[in-house]
Coordinates of C-alpha atoms in Angstrom, one line a residue:
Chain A
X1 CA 32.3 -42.6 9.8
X2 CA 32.7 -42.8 5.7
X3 CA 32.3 -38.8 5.5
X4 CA 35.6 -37.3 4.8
X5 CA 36.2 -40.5 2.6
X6 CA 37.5 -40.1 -1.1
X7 CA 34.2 -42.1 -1.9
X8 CA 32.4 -39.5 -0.5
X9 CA 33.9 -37.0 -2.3
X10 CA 33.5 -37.7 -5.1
X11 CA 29.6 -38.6 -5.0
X12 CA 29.9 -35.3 -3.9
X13 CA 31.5 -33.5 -6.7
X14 CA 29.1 -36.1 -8.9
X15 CA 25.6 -35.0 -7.3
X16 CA 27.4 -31.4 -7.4
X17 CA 27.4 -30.9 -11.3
X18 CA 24.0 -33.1 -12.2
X19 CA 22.3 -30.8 -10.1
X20 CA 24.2 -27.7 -12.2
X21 CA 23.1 -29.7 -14.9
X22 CA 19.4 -29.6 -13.8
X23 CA 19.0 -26.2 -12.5
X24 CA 21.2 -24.6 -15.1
X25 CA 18.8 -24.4 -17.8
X26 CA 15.7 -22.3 -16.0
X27 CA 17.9 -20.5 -14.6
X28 CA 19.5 -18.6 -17.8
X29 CA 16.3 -17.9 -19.5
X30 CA 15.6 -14.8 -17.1
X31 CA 18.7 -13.0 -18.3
X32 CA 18.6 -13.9 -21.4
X33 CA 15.1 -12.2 -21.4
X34 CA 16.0 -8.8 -19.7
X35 CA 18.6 -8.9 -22.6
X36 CA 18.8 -5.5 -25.2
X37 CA 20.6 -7.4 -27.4
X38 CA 18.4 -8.3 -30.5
X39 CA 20.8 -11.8 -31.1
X40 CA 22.0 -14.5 -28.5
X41 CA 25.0 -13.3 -26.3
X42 CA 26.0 -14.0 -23.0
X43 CA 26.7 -12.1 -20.9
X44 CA 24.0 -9.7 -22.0
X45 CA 25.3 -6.3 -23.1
X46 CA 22.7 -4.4 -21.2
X47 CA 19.7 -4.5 -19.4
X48 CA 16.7 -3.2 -21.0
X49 CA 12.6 -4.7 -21.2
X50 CA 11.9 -5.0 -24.9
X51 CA 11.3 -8.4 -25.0
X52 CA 8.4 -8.1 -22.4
X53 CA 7.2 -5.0 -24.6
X54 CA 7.5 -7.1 -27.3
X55 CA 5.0 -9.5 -26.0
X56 CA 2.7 -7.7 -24.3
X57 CA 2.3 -5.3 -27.6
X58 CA 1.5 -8.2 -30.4
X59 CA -1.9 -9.2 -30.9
X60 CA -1.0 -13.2 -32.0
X61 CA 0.6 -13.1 -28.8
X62 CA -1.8 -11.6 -26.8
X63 CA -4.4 -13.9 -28.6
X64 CA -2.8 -17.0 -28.2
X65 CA -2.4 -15.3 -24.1
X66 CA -6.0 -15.2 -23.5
X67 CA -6.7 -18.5 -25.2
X68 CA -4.1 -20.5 -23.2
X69 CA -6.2 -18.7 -19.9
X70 CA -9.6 -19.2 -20.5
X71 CA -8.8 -23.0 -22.1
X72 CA -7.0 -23.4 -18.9
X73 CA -9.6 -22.1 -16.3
X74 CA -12.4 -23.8 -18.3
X75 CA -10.4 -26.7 -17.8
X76 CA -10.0 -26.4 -13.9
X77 CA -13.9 -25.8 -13.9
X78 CA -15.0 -28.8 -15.5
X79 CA -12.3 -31.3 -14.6
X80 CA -12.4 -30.7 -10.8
X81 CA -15.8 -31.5 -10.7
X82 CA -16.0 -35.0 -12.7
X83 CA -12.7 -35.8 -10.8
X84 CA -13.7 -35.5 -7.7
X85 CA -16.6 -37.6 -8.4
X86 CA -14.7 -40.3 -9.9
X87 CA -12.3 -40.2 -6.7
X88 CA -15.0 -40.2 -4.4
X89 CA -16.9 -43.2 -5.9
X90 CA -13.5 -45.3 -6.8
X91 CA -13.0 -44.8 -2.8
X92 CA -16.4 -45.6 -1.7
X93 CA -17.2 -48.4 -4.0
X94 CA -16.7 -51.9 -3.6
X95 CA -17.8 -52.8 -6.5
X96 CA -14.9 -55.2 -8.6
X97 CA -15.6 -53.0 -11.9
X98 CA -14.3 -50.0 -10.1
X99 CA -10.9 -51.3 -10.4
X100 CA -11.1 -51.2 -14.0
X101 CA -12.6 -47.9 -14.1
X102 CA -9.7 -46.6 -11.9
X103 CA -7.3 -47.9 -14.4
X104 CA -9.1 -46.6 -17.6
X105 CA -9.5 -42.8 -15.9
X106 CA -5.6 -42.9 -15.5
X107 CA -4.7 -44.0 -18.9
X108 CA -4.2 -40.3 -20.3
X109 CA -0.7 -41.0 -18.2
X110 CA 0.1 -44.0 -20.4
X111 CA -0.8 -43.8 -23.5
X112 CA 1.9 -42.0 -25.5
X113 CA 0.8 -38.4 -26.2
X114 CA 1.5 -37.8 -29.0
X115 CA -1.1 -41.3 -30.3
X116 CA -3.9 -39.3 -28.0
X117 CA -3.3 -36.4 -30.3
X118 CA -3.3 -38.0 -33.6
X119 CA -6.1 -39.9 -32.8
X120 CA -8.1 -36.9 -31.3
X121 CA -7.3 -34.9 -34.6
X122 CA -9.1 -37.9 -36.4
X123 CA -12.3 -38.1 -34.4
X124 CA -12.5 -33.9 -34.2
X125 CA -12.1 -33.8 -38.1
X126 CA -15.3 -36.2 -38.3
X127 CA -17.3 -34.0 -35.8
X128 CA -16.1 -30.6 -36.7
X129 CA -14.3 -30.0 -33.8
X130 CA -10.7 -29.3 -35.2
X131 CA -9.8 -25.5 -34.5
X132 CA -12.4 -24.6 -31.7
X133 CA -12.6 -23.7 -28.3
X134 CA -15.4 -26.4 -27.0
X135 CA -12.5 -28.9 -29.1
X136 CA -9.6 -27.8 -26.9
X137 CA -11.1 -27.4 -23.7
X138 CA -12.4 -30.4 -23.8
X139 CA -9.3 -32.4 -24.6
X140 CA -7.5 -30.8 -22.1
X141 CA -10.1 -31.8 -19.6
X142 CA -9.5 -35.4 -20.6
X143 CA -5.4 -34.8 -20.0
X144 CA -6.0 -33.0 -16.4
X145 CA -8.6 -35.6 -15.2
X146 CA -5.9 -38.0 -13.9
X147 CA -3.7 -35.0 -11.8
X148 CA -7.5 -34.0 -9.8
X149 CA -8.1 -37.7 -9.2
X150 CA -4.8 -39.0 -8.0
X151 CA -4.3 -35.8 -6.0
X152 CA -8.0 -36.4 -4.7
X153 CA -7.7 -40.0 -3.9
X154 CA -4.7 -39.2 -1.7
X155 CA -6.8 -36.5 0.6
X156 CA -9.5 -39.3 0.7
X157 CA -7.1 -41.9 1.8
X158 CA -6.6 -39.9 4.9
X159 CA -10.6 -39.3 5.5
X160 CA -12.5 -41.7 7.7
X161 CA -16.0 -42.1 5.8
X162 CA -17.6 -43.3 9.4
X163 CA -17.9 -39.2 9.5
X164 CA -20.1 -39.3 6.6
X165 CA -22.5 -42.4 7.7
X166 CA -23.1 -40.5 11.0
X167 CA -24.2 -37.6 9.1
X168 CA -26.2 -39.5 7.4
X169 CA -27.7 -41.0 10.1
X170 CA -28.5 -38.0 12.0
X171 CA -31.0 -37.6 8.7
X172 CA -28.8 -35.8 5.7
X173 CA -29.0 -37.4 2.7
X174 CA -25.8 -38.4 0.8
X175 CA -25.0 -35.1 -1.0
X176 CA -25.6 -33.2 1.6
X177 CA -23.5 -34.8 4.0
X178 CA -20.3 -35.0 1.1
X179 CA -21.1 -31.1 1.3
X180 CA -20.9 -30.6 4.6
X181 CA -18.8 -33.1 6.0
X182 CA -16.6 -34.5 3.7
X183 CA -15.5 -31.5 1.3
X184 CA -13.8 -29.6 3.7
X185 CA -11.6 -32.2 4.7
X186 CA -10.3 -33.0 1.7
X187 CA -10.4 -29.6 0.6
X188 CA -6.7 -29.0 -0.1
X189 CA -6.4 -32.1 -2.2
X190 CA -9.3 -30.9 -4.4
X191 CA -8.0 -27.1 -4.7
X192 CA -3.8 -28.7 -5.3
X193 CA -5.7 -31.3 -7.7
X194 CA -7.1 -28.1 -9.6
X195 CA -4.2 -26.2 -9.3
X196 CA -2.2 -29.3 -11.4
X197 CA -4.8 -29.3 -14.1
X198 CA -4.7 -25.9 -15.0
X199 CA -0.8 -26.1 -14.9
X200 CA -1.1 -29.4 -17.5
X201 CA -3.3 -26.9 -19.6
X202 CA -0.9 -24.0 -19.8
X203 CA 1.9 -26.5 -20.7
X204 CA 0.0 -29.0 -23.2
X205 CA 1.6 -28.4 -26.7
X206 CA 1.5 -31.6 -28.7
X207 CA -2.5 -32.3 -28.7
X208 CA -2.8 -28.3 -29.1
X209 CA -0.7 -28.5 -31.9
X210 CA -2.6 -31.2 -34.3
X211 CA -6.3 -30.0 -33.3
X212 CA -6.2 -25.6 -32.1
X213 CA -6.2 -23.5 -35.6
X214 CA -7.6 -20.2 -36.7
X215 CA -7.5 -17.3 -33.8
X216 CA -8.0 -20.7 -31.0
X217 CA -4.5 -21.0 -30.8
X218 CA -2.8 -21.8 -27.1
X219 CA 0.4 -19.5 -26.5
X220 CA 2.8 -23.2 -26.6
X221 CA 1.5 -23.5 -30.2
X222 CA 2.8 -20.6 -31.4
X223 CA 5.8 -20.8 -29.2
X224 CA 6.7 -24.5 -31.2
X225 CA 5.8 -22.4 -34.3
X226 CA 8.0 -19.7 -33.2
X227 CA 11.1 -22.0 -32.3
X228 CA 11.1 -23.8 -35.0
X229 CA 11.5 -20.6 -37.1
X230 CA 14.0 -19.1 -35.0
X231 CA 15.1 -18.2 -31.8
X232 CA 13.4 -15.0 -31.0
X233 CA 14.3 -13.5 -27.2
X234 CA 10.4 -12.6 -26.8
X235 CA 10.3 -16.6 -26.2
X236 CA 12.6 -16.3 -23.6
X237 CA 10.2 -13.3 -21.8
X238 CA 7.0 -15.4 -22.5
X239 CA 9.0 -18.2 -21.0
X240 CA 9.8 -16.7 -17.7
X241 CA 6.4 -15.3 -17.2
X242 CA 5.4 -18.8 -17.7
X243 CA 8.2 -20.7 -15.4
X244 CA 7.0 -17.8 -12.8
X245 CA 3.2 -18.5 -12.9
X246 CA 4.1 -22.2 -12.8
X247 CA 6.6 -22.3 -9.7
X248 CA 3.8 -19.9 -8.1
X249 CA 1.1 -22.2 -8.6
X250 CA 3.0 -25.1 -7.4
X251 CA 3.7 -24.0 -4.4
X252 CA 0.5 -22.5 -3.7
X253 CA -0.3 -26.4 -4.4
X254 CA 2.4 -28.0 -2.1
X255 CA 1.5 -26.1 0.9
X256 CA -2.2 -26.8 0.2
X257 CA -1.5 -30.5 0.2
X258 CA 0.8 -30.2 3.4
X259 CA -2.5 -28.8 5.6
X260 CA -4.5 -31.9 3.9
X261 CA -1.4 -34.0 5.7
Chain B
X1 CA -21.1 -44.4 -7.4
X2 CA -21.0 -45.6 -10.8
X3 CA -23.4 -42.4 -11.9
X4 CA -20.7 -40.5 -10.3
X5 CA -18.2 -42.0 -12.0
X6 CA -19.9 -42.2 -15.2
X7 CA -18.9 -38.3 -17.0
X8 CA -15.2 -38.6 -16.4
X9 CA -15.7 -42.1 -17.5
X10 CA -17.5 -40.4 -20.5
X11 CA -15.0 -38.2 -21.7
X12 CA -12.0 -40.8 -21.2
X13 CA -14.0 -43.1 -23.5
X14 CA -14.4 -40.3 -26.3
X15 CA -11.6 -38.7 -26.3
X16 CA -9.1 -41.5 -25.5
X17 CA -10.6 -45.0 -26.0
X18 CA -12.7 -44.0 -29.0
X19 CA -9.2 -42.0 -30.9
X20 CA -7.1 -45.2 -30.1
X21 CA -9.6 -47.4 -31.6
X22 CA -9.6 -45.0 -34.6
X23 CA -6.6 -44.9 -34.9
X24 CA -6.6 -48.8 -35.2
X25 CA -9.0 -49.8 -37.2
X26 CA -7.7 -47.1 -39.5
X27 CA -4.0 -48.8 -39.5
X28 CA -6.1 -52.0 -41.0
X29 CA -9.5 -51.0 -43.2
X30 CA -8.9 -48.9 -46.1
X31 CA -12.1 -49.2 -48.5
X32 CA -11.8 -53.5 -47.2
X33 CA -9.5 -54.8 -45.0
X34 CA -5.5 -54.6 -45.6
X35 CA -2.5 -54.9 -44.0
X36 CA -0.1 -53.1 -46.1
X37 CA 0.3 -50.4 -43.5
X38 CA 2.2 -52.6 -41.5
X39 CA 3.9 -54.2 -44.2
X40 CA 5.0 -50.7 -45.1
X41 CA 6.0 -50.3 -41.5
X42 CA 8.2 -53.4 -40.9
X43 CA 9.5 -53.3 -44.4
X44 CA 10.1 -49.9 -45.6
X45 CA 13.5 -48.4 -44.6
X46 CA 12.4 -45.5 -43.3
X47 CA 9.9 -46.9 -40.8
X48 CA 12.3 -49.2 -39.6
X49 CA 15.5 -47.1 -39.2
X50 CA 13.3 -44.7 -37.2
X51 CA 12.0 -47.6 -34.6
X52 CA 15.6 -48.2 -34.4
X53 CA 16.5 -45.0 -33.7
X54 CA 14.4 -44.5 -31.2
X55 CA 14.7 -47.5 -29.1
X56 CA 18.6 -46.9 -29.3
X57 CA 17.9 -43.3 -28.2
X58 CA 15.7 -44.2 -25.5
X59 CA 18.0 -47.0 -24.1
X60 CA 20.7 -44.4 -24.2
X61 CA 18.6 -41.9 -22.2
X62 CA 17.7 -44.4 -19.7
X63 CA 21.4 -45.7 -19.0
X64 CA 22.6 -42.0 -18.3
X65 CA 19.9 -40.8 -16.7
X66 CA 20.8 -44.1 -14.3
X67 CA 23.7 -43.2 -14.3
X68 CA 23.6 -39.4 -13.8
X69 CA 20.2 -39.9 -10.7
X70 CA 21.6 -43.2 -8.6
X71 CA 24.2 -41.0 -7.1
X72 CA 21.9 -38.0 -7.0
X73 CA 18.9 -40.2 -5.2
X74 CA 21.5 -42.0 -3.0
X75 CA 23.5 -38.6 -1.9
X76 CA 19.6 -37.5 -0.7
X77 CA 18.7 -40.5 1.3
X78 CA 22.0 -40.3 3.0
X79 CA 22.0 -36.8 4.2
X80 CA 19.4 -35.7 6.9
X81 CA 16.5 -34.2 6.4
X82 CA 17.3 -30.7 5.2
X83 CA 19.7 -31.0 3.0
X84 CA 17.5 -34.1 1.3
X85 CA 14.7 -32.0 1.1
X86 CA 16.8 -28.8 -0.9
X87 CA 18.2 -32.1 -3.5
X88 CA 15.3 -33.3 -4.0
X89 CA 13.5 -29.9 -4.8
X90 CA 16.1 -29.1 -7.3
X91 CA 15.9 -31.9 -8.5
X92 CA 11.7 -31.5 -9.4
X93 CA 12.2 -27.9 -10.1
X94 CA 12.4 -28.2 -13.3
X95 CA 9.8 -30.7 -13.3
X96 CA 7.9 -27.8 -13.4
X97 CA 9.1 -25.7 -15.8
X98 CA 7.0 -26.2 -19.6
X99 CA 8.8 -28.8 -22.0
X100 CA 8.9 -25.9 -24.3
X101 CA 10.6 -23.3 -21.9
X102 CA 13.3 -25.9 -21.5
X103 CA 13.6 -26.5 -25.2
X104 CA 14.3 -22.9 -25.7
X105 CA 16.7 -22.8 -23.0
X106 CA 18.7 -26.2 -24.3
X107 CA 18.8 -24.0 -27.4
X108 CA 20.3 -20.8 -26.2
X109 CA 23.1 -23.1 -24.6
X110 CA 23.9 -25.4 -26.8
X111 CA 23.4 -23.2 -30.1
X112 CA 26.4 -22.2 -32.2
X113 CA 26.4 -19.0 -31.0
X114 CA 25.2 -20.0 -27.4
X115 CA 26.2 -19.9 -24.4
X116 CA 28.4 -22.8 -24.2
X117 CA 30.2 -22.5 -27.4
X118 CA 30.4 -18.8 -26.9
X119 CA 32.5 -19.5 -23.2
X120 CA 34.8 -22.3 -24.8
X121 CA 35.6 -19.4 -27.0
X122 CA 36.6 -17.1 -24.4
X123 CA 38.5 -19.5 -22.3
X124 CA 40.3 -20.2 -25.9
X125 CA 39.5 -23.6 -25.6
X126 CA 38.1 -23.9 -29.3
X127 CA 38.8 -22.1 -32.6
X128 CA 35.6 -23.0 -34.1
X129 CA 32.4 -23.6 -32.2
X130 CA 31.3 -27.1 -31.9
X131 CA 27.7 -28.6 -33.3
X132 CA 26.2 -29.0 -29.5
X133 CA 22.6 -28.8 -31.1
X134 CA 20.6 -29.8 -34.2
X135 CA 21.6 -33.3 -33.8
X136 CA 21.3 -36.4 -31.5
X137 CA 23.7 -35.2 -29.3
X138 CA 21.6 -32.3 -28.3
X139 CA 18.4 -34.0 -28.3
X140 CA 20.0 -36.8 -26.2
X141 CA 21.1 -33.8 -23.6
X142 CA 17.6 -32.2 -23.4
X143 CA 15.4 -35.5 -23.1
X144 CA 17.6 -37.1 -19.9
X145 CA 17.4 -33.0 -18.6
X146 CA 13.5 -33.9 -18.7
X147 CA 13.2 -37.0 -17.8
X148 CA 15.9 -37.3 -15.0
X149 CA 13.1 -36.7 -12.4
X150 CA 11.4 -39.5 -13.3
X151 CA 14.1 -41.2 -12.6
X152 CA 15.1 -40.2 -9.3
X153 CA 12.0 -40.0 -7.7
X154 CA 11.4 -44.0 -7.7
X155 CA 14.9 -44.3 -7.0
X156 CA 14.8 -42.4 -3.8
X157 CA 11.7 -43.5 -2.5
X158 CA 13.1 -47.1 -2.8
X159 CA 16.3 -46.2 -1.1
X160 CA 14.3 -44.7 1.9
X161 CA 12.9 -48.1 2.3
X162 CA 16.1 -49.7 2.9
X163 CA 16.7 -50.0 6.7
X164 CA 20.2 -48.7 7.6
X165 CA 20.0 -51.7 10.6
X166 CA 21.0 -54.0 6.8
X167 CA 24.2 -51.6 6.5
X168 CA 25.2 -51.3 9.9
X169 CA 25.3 -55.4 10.0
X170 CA 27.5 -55.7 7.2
X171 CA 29.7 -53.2 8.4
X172 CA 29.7 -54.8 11.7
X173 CA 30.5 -58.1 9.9
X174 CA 33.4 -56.7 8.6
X175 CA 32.5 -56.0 5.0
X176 CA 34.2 -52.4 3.9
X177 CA 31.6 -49.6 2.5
X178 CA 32.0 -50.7 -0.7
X179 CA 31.1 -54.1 -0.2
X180 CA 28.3 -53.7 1.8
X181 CA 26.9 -51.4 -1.3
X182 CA 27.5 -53.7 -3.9
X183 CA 26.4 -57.0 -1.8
X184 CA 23.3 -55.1 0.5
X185 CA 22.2 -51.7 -0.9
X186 CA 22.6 -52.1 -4.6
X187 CA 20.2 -55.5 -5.0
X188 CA 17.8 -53.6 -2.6
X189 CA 17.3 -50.5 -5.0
X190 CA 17.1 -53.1 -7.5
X191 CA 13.2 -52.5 -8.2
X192 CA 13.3 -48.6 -8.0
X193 CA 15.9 -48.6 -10.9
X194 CA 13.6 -50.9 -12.5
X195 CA 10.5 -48.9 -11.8
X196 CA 12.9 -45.6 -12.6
X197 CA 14.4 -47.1 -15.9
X198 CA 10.6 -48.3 -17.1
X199 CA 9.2 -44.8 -16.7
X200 CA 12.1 -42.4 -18.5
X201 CA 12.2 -45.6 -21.0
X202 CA 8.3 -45.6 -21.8
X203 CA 7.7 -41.8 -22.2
X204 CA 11.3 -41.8 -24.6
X205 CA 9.8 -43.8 -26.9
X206 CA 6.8 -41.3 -27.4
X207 CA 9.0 -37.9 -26.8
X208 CA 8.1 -35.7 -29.6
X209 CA 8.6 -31.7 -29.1
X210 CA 12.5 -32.5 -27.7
X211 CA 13.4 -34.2 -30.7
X212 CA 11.7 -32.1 -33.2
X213 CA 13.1 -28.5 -31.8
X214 CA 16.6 -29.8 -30.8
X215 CA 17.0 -32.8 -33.7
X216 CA 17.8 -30.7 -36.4
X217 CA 15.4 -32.7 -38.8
X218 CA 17.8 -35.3 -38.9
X219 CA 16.5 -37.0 -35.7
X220 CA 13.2 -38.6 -36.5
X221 CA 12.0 -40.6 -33.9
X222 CA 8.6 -42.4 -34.0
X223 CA 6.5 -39.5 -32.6
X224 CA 7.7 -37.6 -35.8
X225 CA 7.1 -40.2 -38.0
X226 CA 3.3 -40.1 -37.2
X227 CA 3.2 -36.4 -37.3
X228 CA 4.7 -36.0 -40.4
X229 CA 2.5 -39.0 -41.8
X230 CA -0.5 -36.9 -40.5
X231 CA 0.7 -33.3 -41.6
X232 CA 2.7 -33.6 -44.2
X233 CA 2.0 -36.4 -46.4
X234 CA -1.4 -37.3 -45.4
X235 CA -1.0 -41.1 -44.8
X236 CA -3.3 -41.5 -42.4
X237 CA -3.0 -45.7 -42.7
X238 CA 0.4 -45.3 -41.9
X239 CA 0.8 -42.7 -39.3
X240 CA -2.0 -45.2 -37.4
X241 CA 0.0 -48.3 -38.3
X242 CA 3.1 -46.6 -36.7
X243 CA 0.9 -45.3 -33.8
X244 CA -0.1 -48.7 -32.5
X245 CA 3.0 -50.3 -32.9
X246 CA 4.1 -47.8 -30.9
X247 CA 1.5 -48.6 -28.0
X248 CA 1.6 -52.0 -28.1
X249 CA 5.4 -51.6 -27.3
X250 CA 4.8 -49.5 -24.4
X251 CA 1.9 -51.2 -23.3
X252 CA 4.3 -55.0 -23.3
X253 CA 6.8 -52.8 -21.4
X254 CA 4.8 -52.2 -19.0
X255 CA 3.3 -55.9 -18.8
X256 CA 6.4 -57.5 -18.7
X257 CA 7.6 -54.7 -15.6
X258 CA 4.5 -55.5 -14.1
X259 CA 5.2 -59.5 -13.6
X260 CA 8.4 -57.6 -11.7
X261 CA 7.0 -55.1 -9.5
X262 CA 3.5 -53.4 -9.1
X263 CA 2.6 -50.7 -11.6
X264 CA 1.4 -48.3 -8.8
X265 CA 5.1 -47.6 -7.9
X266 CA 6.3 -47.0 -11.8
X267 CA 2.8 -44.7 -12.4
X268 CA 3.0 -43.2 -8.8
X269 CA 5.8 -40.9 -9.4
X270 CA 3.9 -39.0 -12.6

């Protein structure tokens, strides 16, 4: 009825460039990387991979590459875990304090980051965790904890816990039956929960930046480092290796929580 | 269940509760109790000019990133399926791309030699390239770039809400397509541009690595201002002053939105 109007087309022509506007952006890092040319210009000149040579040739890089990996993995390994948990007991509990609880485990989302990093920098500094690994790894578990239990909570909204009780009552005893019966039906939810932690690990720059030193440096630090310098095309190759991982890992997550419906 | 509760309970409490507290008991006991941090901090130019910065930045961010997603959100719930589906993963593509990536890419555009500049050139449309980056401007363009999704996402799950019987009665009582907009459908997105506006409002006021990388030094919002306190000059009172002002204005944002609407659907979309 209202298609062909001039209303229309206009929102058209509207939604048209904010999506440009959006897209834009990720997309022109990947030429930019496959660039030969050592300054800015665009279009490139030519073709050529010195910028991934670039990277994949320097130590600090490589360093800071192997740090960001094993901070995130750790992070997967320890957060799933303890967020599961928490998900499974905020669902099965009645208890009024759980409510609470729920809100406190999701306030890494609310408090401004960049106040959790200054304050974590004060609290390593008196422990003598500033510039190591256990440090960073285990902030980073505190900043994925909310993704693994929102993601789980969701997969256990859709899970009727009669299942477990009747396990139970055929003689398993609680963990067992959670094993057995519950895990693999919310499965997906726990795996995409993962997935989004270690994706929040591989991105998280500002904590990283006030409390990883020394050789414990994540790859974003030294990329923040880096750019504020100047604007070296090797940042544009780490970039797209790191938009690529990231879009991979998403999706692996999406179509994981589609099966968990 | 509260033993199985209890570790990621542990390590919210150390290494988010215990820092915030820190950081404000710091901001008021300094060898005996003072408050010449936040004297400092309501007083002192500096301090002040950068809250007002920043809450003039934000509000700006917010307005266009209204502006620039209501037509985006409502263009998706109009269409069917398909095409809603193909917005609305564009629009969360870059959702997933690193603040930092996005930073760099803002850069290699809007820079002096970028992109942008270097095409005007071309086209003969400029002499001299124009300062795109390195000041508000820039960071302005980058931040609603990152937050827009945050804005569309409430806004689109509230329009899918709206029953289209609502439309088709107006229409059928006579009302043109414009009026039934502004007199049906606008008032009934009403609380996802609230819960929209709250969200790319709230995480404005803390951006940090946008404004640092694309500001040019000369845009120091708060986030700065307690970095630089930390790292540079090592006033720790007043970097934790700053900090909780900071927080306490987020967290009264969010209680005043909450007497509006239910938190759930503002925190849902993160």
């Amino acid at each position: 009825m209202m298609r062909a109007s001039p209303a229309r087309i206009v929102l058209y022509v509207i939604c048209a460039l904010v999506l440009v506007y959006l897209i834009l952006p990720v997309l022109i890092i990947a030429p930019i990387s496959f660039s030969s040319a050592r300054f800015l210009t665009f279009p490139p000149p030519s073709f050529s991979l010195r910028w991934y040579q670039q990277y994949f040739s320097n130590p600090a890089w490589m360093q800071a590459t192997r740090v960001t990996l094993t901070v995130a993995l750790l992070t997967v390994v320890i957060a799933t875990p303890l967020g599961v948990a928490a998900a499974y007991a905020i669902s099965q509990s009645k208890l009024r304090i759980m409510r609470l609880i729920h809100m406190a485990l999701l306030l890494p989302l609310v408090v401004p980051i960049i106040i959790t990093a200054v304050g974590i920098f004060f609290v390593y500094a008196k422990v003598g965790l500033v510039a190591t690994m256990p440090g960073l790894v285990l902030a980073n578990v505190m900043l994925g904890l909310p993704y693994v239990i929102i993601s789980v909570l969701a997969g256990l909204q859709s899970f009727d816990p009669a299942q477990e009780m009747v396990a139970r009552s055929l003689g398993m005893n609680r963990l067992r039956s959670f094993f057995a019966v519950t895990l693999p039906q919310i499965k997906s939810s726990v795996i995409a929960g993962g997935i989004f932690a270690f994706i929040s690990a591989m991105d998280e720059t500002i904590v990283a930046l006030f409390i990883s030193g020394g050789q414990y440096q994540p790859l974003t630090k030294r990329m923040f480092t880096a750019l504020r310098d100047e604007i070296d095309p090797t940042i544009a190759a780490i970039s797209t290796l790191m938009t690529a991982a990231s879009f991979m890992l998403v999706l692996l997550a999406s179509t994981r929580q589609k099966r968990s419906g | 269940m509260l033993a199985l509760v209890s570790p990621a309970l542990l390590v919210i409490l150390a290494l988010i509760v215990l820092p915030v507290g820190w950081l404000a008991w710091q901001s008021i006991y300094h060898d005996g109790f003072t408050l010449e941090n936040y004297r400092r901090v309501f007083t002192e130019d500096v301090y002040w000019r950068s809250f007002a910065l920043t809450f003039e930045i934000s509000l700006a961010v917010t307005l266009i990133a209204l502006l620039l997603g209501y037509p985006v959100a409502y263009l998706a719930n109009s269409v069917p399926k398909g095409w809603s589906i193909l917005i609305l993963s564009l629009v969360v593509l870059p959702f997933w791309t690193s603040v930092l990536v996005r930073a760099y890419a803002w850069l290699a555009l809007l820079q002096r030699t970028g992109v942008i500049n270097q095409f005007l050139r071309y086209l003969d449309v400029i002499a001299e390239p124009l300062a795109l980056v390195h000041n508000t401007f820039g960071t302005v363009v980058a931040t609603v770039h990152i937050l827009l999704p945050f804005m569309v996402l409430p806004l689109y799950a509230t329009m899918q809400k709206i029953p289209n019987d609502l439309m088709q009665a107006g229409a059928s009582l006579g009302a043109s397509p414009s009026l039934t907009f502004m007199r049906v459908f606008l008032p009934l997105s009403l609380p996802g541009v609230l819960a929209g506006c709250t969200m790319v409002f709230v995480l404005c006021l803390g951006f940090y690595i946008t404004p640092e990388l694309l500001g040019g030094g000369r845009t120091v919002m708060v986030s700065m201002l307690v970095s630089r306190n930390v790292e540079l000059y090592n006033q720790f009172g007043a970097a934790s002053a700053v900090a909780v002002v900071l927080l306490l204005s987020v967290l009264a944002i969010f209680f005043v939105v909450s007497r509006f609407i239910s938190l759930d659907r503002v925190l849902g979309q993160k």
